[in-house]
């Protein structure tokens, strides 16, 4: 079917049905069964919010595959700091054997090459078939990415302890409104993850209305942390201790979010000390994704992802 597929950028007009498809596909993945959307639910899902953000800001690389006017799948991809970041290709179960994921990978990577990117990275949630498709195009497995879950009260408790490792503070509304220290956040992004993403910071602060804290080592900003209702992260630090302290703030923010019962934390495996702290707090591993890239790149050993779809 690959030669008969039509692949084109998404239009915001057609976003709704595409997001609904992704929500239902995600709920079929191992460890994601509890995310099945509920009719009439009060708040949009994290996946819906993230995909809407990407479709609005990165429409040219948010690619839809269709056949005879029927959408079979899509892949969100976006360029940040000369890297093409790919996330899970969402393909209907009945089209899994039709080569749809491979076609989407091929077209997304071609977009990245035309855009002058120097590396390609991907965070894949599903299993062997998507990983094999990425492998075919030169991406190599680097490390697992775990989604750990703990109850809100233990999250607040362990967060309070971790936050004491180094001096830090939450930014107040006035500081957030004038984007105080935005250049420092971009510096930390580049140092810890080789990527700068100002538009994503705007999204976390405005659309998601997350809280933001900064951690210092000496006189220098060493880490930042976002958190709030339905999201713990991103966290980025220049040292392990600073990243752990920032994780403490993120856990508290998420645990204090409106209606918080559980807190999910998306942790790259190289951040071993964070995983150990969370497991000691009785976190359980809900699912394991895979980080892949063409070049070895950043090890992400002091990073917590914002979400599976927007690492």
Coordinates of N, CA and C in Angstrom, one line a residue, residues 170-182:
X170 N 10.3 28.8 43.6 CA 9.3 28.9 42.6 C 9.2 30.3 42.1
X171 N 9.0 30.5 40.8 CA 8.8 31.8 40.2 C 7.4 32.3 40.5
X172 N 7.3 33.5 40.8 CA 5.9 34.1 41.1 C 5.3 34.5 39.8
X173 N 4.0 34.8 39.9 CA 3.3 35.2 38.6 C 3.9 36.4 37.9
X174 N 4.4 37.4 38.6 CA 5.0 38.5 38.0 C 6.3 38.1 37.2
X175 N 7.1 37.2 37.8 CA 8.3 36.8 37.1 C 7.9 35.9 35.9
X176 N 6.9 35.1 36.0 CA 6.4 34.3 34.9 C 5.9 35.2 33.7
X177 N 5.2 36.2 34.1 CA 4.6 37.1 33.1 C 5.7 37.8 32.3
X178 N 6.8 38.2 32.9 CA 7.9 38.9 32.1 C 9.0 37.9 31.7
X179 N 8.7 36.6 31.8 CA 9.6 35.5 31.4 C 11.0 35.7 32.0
X180 N 11.0 35.9 33.3 CA 12.3 36.2 34.0 C 13.2 35.0 33.8
X181 N 14.4 35.2 33.4 CA 15.4 34.2 33.2 C 15.2 33.2 32.1
X182 N 14.5 33.7 31.1 CA 14.3 32.8 29.9 C 15.6 32.4 29.2

